[in-house]
Amino acid sequence: MVNNIDFDILLEYLSYLKTGTLLQFNKYVDNLDYNDEIEIFEYSIIRRIFSRLSHIEFDYTNRTYSICPPTLLMNKNIGILSGYRTKDLLRNIKDKCKIEIIDNYNAPKLIKVEINDIEKFQNEFPNIRISKDFSQRVLDIIPNITQIEKDLPPTEYPLMISQPNINFYNTKSCKFEQIKFNSPLNGLYRALFLGNNEYYFFKDNNWYEISKDYGIFMAHKYAQTKNLIQYDNNCFKILLYIQFPELIDRALTMLSGINPHVKNNYTIYENIDYKTAQKVTRLLEVGGK
């Protein structure tokens, strides 16, 4: 399991390498897991962790990864360090600033840096980027799901739903399942082609290409699913096995720098203010409480 991996060592090693292929990334993960054989689905979990924490960008078209430049995401005078990270970099920052190192959930440690003079810090560390109001700026540019639905690209070739490589997303079980109907129903479909999953949405007698995460939220929007997401005591929760779209996932995570954790069948994002939770709920147009 992923908790056998030393994520700090993995991030430092990848920082020295800077870029590579996804196959190489998987191999580096394997080399650090001494106890178990990594399951295929766990690679995607690990990639998601590094992506949401703004450490690594993954290019699935070209099957490559790249370490993000070292960046401080500022909230007042406290910055969360993301991206490129080595012991030398941390040592140099620690010589100039007060830093706090916090254990994280199955992820590299959270590094907080106190900066009282940003201009002086930038002169001393010109290679470290400074980003202010990162999460809110990201959420401000994301279209809502109605706009995404409007802009879905149609596909020329309809899916043959009788084929064994095609599955339908069941909004009650929150799983892709074997198809037990003869004519396409409105909703989300997964197709396995040449080892890759592709996702399509069927509505109004037409097929459209869509990403998995937005397709799932669109399916739940039509199904009017309740309690897909919840908000309570500064914690924003989403049903387990469903993921926020990548940029929303990153924006929520980087408000605190804490990797979300799982409890009582929900994935939980900590330190989320109510206004931000409302904004995400409106973007995805799903019911919650």
Short mmCIF file of C-alpha atoms in Angstrom, two decimals:
data_model
loop_
_atom_site.label_atom_id
_atom_site.label_comp_id
_atom_site.label_asym_id
_atom_site.label_seq_id
_atom_site.Cartn_x
_atom_site.Cartn_y
_atom_site.Cartn_z
CA MET A 1 0.00 0.00 0.00
CA VAL A 2 1.02 3.63 -0.49
CA ASN A 3 1.74 4.13 3.23
CA ASN A 4 4.87 1.97 2.84
CA ILE A 5 6.48 4.65 0.67
CA ASP A 6 8.77 7.41 1.96
CA PHE A 7 7.25 10.28 -0.01
CA ASP A 8 9.93 12.76 1.08
CA ILE A 9 12.71 10.62 -0.36
CA LEU A 10 10.68 10.07 -3.54
CA LEU A 11 10.08 13.82 -4.00
CA GLU A 12 13.76 14.62 -3.44
CA TYR A 13 14.88 11.94 -5.90
CA LEU A 14 12.40 13.13 -8.54
CA SER A 15 13.53 16.71 -7.93
CA TYR A 16 17.06 15.79 -8.93
CA LEU A 17 15.79 14.02 -12.05
CA LYS A 18 13.28 16.83 -12.86
CA THR A 19 11.47 14.97 -15.65
CA GLY A 20 10.88 11.52 -17.08
CA THR A 21 8.29 9.09 -18.40
CA LEU A 22 5.35 7.68 -16.47
CA LEU A 23 6.90 4.22 -16.73
CA GLN A 24 10.05 5.57 -15.08
CA PHE A 25 7.93 7.22 -12.38
CA ASN A 26 6.28 3.86 -11.64
CA LYS A 27 9.69 2.20 -11.43
CA TYR A 28 10.94 4.79 -8.90
CA VAL A 29 7.83 4.15 -6.79
CA ASP A 30 8.45 0.39 -6.95
CA ASN A 31 12.03 0.88 -5.78
CA LEU A 32 10.85 2.65 -2.63
CA ASP A 33 8.15 0.16 -1.65
CA TYR A 34 10.01 -2.54 0.24
CA ASN A 35 7.04 -4.46 1.60
CA ASP A 36 4.48 -5.01 -1.15
CA GLU A 37 4.04 -5.19 -4.85
CA ILE A 38 2.36 -2.00 -6.05
CA GLU A 39 -1.10 -2.49 -7.54
CA ILE A 40 -1.81 -0.72 -10.83
CA PHE A 41 -4.49 1.53 -9.30
CA GLU A 42 -2.04 2.68 -6.60
CA TYR A 43 0.20 4.40 -9.15
CA SER A 44 -2.72 6.69 -10.03
CA ILE A 45 -3.32 7.40 -6.32
CA ILE A 46 0.32 8.39 -5.87
CA ARG A 47 0.29 10.57 -9.00
CA ARG A 48 -2.84 12.29 -7.70
CA ILE A 49 -1.14 13.03 -4.36
CA PHE A 50 1.82 14.73 -6.02
CA SER A 51 -0.44 16.60 -8.45
CA ARG A 52 -2.90 17.98 -5.87
CA LEU A 53 0.01 19.17 -3.70
CA SER A 54 1.47 21.05 -6.70
CA HIS A 55 4.70 19.06 -6.63
CA ILE A 56 4.51 17.37 -10.04
CA GLU A 57 2.69 17.95 -13.35
CA PHE A 58 1.69 14.83 -15.31
CA ASP A 59 1.23 14.85 -19.09
CA TYR A 60 -0.93 11.85 -19.92
CA THR A 61 -0.92 12.57 -23.65
CA ASN A 62 2.86 12.24 -23.89
CA ARG A 63 3.10 9.91 -20.85
CA THR A 64 5.62 12.09 -19.00
CA TYR A 65 6.02 13.89 -15.67
CA SER A 66 7.83 17.11 -14.69
CA ILE A 67 8.70 18.49 -11.26
CA CYS A 68 7.07 21.87 -10.66
CA PRO A 69 9.41 24.81 -9.98
CA PRO A 70 9.87 25.55 -6.25
CA THR A 71 6.98 27.80 -5.27
CA LEU A 72 5.66 29.38 -2.10
CA LEU A 73 1.87 29.68 -1.99
CA MET A 74 1.38 32.63 0.30
CA ASN A 75 -1.36 33.32 2.85
CA LYS A 76 -0.44 36.57 4.58
CA ASN A 77 3.18 36.02 5.68
CA ILE A 78 3.11 32.19 5.65
CA GLY A 79 3.99 30.27 2.50
CA ILE A 80 3.42 26.60 1.66
CA LEU A 81 6.39 25.19 -0.23
CA SER A 82 5.49 23.15 -3.31
CA GLY A 83 7.39 21.66 -6.23
CA TYR A 84 11.13 21.01 -6.41
CA ARG A 85 12.49 20.07 -2.99
CA THR A 86 15.95 18.92 -1.90
CA LYS A 87 17.73 18.91 1.45
CA ASP A 88 20.05 21.67 0.20
CA LEU A 89 17.11 23.88 -0.72
CA LEU A 90 15.46 23.35 2.67
CA ARG A 91 18.74 23.99 4.47
CA ASN A 92 19.24 27.28 2.60
CA ILE A 93 15.70 28.44 3.34
CA LYS A 94 16.04 27.46 6.99
CA ASP A 95 19.20 29.57 7.26
CA LYS A 96 17.21 32.67 6.25
CA CYS A 97 13.66 32.02 7.47
CA LYS A 98 11.64 30.31 10.12
CA ILE A 99 10.17 27.08 8.78
CA GLU A 100 7.71 24.56 10.19
CA ILE A 101 7.77 20.91 9.08
CA ILE A 102 4.49 19.04 9.56
CA ASP A 103 3.72 15.36 8.98
CA ASN A 104 1.23 14.83 6.18
CA TYR A 105 -1.25 12.06 5.30
CA ASN A 106 0.56 9.65 2.93
CA ALA A 107 2.40 12.52 1.28
CA PRO A 108 5.62 14.54 1.50
CA LYS A 109 5.82 16.58 4.69
CA LEU A 110 4.11 19.95 4.69
CA ILE A 111 6.69 22.76 4.75
CA LYS A 112 5.53 26.19 5.94
CA VAL A 113 7.86 29.18 5.56
CA GLU A 114 7.40 32.45 7.44
CA ILE A 115 8.35 35.46 5.33
CA ASN A 116 8.21 38.97 6.79
CA ASP A 117 9.86 40.69 3.82
CA ILE A 118 8.89 39.15 0.46
CA GLU A 119 11.12 41.46 -1.58
CA LYS A 120 14.17 40.50 0.49
CA PHE A 121 13.26 36.81 0.21
CA GLN A 122 12.96 37.05 -3.58
CA ASN A 123 16.37 38.70 -3.79
CA GLU A 124 17.87 35.89 -1.73
CA PHE A 125 15.96 33.10 -3.53
CA PRO A 126 15.31 34.29 -7.12
CA ASN A 127 14.51 30.73 -8.27
CA ILE A 128 11.60 30.30 -5.84
CA ARG A 129 8.31 31.57 -7.18
CA ILE A 130 5.84 33.47 -5.03
CA SER A 131 2.13 32.85 -5.59
CA LYS A 132 -0.59 34.81 -3.77
CA ASP A 133 -4.23 33.71 -3.45
CA PHE A 134 -3.48 30.62 -5.57
CA SER A 135 -6.58 28.62 -4.69
CA GLN A 136 -9.06 31.44 -5.18
CA ARG A 137 -7.50 32.46 -8.50
CA VAL A 138 -7.75 28.87 -9.75
CA LEU A 139 -11.39 28.53 -8.68
CA ASP A 140 -12.21 31.88 -10.32
CA ILE A 141 -11.19 30.64 -13.79
CA ILE A 142 -12.85 27.20 -13.70
CA PRO A 143 -16.12 27.04 -15.67
CA ASN A 144 -19.16 25.53 -14.02
CA ILE A 145 -20.45 22.15 -15.10
CA THR A 146 -23.24 23.64 -17.23
CA GLN A 147 -20.65 25.47 -19.33
CA ILE A 148 -18.49 22.36 -19.55
CA GLU A 149 -21.51 20.34 -20.71
CA LYS A 150 -22.30 22.99 -23.33
CA ASP A 151 -18.75 22.80 -24.72
CA LEU A 152 -18.42 18.99 -24.79
CA PRO A 153 -16.88 17.81 -28.07
CA PRO A 154 -19.12 15.34 -29.94
CA THR A 155 -17.59 12.10 -31.16
CA GLU A 156 -18.09 10.81 -34.70
CA TYR A 157 -18.16 7.16 -33.71
CA PRO A 158 -20.94 5.95 -31.39
CA LEU A 159 -20.00 3.37 -28.79
CA MET A 160 -21.18 -0.17 -29.39
CA ILE A 161 -22.46 -0.79 -25.88
CA SER A 162 -22.72 -4.54 -26.48
CA GLN A 163 -18.90 -4.78 -26.51
CA PRO A 164 -17.29 -6.20 -23.32
CA ASN A 165 -14.83 -3.28 -23.11
CA ILE A 166 -17.67 -0.79 -22.47
CA ASN A 167 -19.04 -0.14 -18.94
CA PHE A 168 -21.76 2.16 -17.59
CA TYR A 169 -21.43 4.38 -14.50
CA ASN A 170 -24.07 3.53 -11.90
CA THR A 171 -24.83 6.62 -9.80
CA LYS A 172 -26.29 4.49 -6.98
CA SER A 173 -23.26 2.23 -6.50
CA CYS A 174 -20.79 4.94 -7.69
CA LYS A 175 -19.07 2.28 -9.82
CA PHE A 176 -18.63 1.38 -13.47
CA GLU A 177 -20.57 -1.81 -14.16
CA GLN A 178 -21.32 -4.28 -16.93
CA ILE A 179 -24.07 -3.07 -19.23
CA LYS A 180 -27.39 -4.88 -18.87
CA PHE A 181 -29.46 -2.88 -21.37
CA ASN A 182 -29.68 -3.01 -25.16
CA SER A 183 -30.04 0.67 -26.09
CA PRO A 184 -27.86 3.48 -24.69
CA LEU A 185 -29.17 5.25 -21.60
CA ASN A 186 -28.27 8.83 -20.78
CA GLY A 187 -25.13 8.85 -18.66
CA LEU A 188 -21.41 8.17 -18.44
CA TYR A 189 -19.60 5.29 -20.17
CA ARG A 190 -16.05 3.97 -19.84
CA ALA A 191 -14.32 2.38 -22.82
CA LEU A 192 -11.06 0.45 -22.62
CA PHE A 193 -9.08 0.98 -25.86
CA LEU A 194 -5.49 -0.21 -26.33
CA GLY A 195 -4.90 -0.30 -22.58
CA ASN A 196 -6.27 3.21 -21.94
CA ASN A 197 -9.61 4.21 -20.46
CA GLU A 198 -11.65 6.76 -22.40
CA TYR A 199 -14.89 8.34 -21.19
CA TYR A 200 -18.03 9.33 -23.08
CA PHE A 201 -21.34 10.87 -22.11
CA PHE A 202 -24.58 9.96 -23.89
CA LYS A 203 -27.44 12.46 -23.92
CA ASP A 204 -30.04 13.68 -26.41
CA ASN A 205 -29.17 10.70 -28.65
CA ASN A 206 -25.59 11.93 -29.09
CA TRP A 207 -22.19 10.80 -27.80
CA TYR A 208 -19.68 13.27 -26.33
CA GLU A 209 -16.10 12.98 -25.12
CA ILE A 210 -15.59 13.94 -21.47
CA SER A 211 -13.07 13.59 -18.65
CA LYS A 212 -13.81 10.95 -16.03
CA ASP A 213 -14.20 13.31 -13.05
CA TYR A 214 -16.50 15.80 -14.77
CA GLY A 215 -18.43 12.93 -16.34
CA ILE A 216 -19.12 11.47 -12.90
CA PHE A 217 -20.33 14.80 -11.53
CA MET A 218 -22.51 15.33 -14.59
CA ALA A 219 -24.05 11.89 -14.13
CA HIS A 220 -24.81 12.69 -10.48
CA LYS A 221 -26.23 16.07 -11.47
CA TYR A 222 -28.78 14.37 -13.73
CA ALA A 223 -29.47 11.73 -11.07
CA GLN A 224 -29.93 14.51 -8.46
CA THR A 225 -27.75 12.61 -6.01
CA LYS A 226 -27.86 13.95 -2.45
CA ASN A 227 -24.95 14.18 -0.01
CA LEU A 228 -22.30 13.56 -2.63
CA ILE A 229 -20.38 16.29 -0.84
CA GLN A 230 -20.77 17.63 2.70
CA TYR A 231 -19.38 20.52 4.74
CA ASP A 232 -18.88 20.43 8.51
CA ASN A 233 -16.52 22.22 10.92
CA ASN A 234 -14.18 23.55 8.21
CA CYS A 235 -13.98 20.10 6.62
CA PHE A 236 -15.14 19.57 3.04
CA LYS A 237 -16.05 15.95 2.37
CA ILE A 238 -16.68 13.98 -0.82
CA LEU A 239 -17.90 10.40 -1.08
CA LEU A 240 -15.08 7.90 -1.29
CA TYR A 241 -14.23 6.64 -4.82
CA ILE A 242 -15.36 9.94 -6.33
CA GLN A 243 -12.75 12.62 -6.97
CA PHE A 244 -12.98 16.35 -7.51
CA PRO A 245 -11.72 17.42 -10.96
CA GLU A 246 -7.97 17.91 -10.82
CA LEU A 247 -7.79 21.71 -10.60
CA ILE A 248 -10.53 21.86 -7.96
CA ASP A 249 -8.76 19.10 -6.04
CA ARG A 250 -5.53 21.09 -6.13
CA ALA A 251 -7.17 24.39 -5.17
CA LEU A 252 -8.84 22.80 -2.13
CA THR A 253 -5.70 20.95 -1.03
CA MET A 254 -3.42 23.96 -1.32
CA LEU A 255 -5.55 26.08 0.97
CA SER A 256 -3.86 24.16 3.77
CA GLY A 257 -1.19 22.00 2.10
CA ILE A 258 -2.67 18.99 3.91
CA ASN A 259 -3.27 15.91 1.80
CA PRO A 260 -6.92 14.84 2.23
CA HIS A 261 -7.56 11.73 4.28
CA VAL A 262 -10.29 9.09 4.35
CA LYS A 263 -12.79 8.58 7.16
CA ASN A 264 -16.29 7.08 7.35
CA ASN A 265 -16.54 6.54 3.58
CA TYR A 266 -15.60 10.14 2.76
CA THR A 267 -12.43 11.83 1.54
CA ILE A 268 -11.91 14.85 3.82
CA TYR A 269 -10.24 18.17 2.97
CA GLU A 270 -9.27 20.15 6.07
CA ASN A 271 -9.25 23.90 6.78
CA ILE A 272 -11.74 24.80 4.04
CA ASP A 273 -13.76 27.95 4.68
CA TYR A 274 -17.49 27.85 4.03
CA LYS A 275 -17.34 30.42 1.21
CA THR A 276 -14.89 28.24 -0.75
CA ALA A 277 -16.98 25.12 -0.16
CA GLN A 278 -20.02 26.99 -1.46
CA LYS A 279 -18.12 28.08 -4.53
CA VAL A 280 -17.06 24.52 -5.38
CA THR A 281 -20.61 23.26 -4.82
CA ARG A 282 -21.91 25.86 -7.26
CA LEU A 283 -19.23 25.03 -9.83
CA LEU A 284 -20.16 21.34 -9.78
CA GLU A 285 -23.91 21.94 -9.32
CA VAL A 286 -24.40 19.06 -6.91
CA GLY A 287 -26.48 18.85 -3.78
CA GLY A 288 -24.78 18.74 -0.41
CA LYS A 289 -25.30 19.75 3.15
#
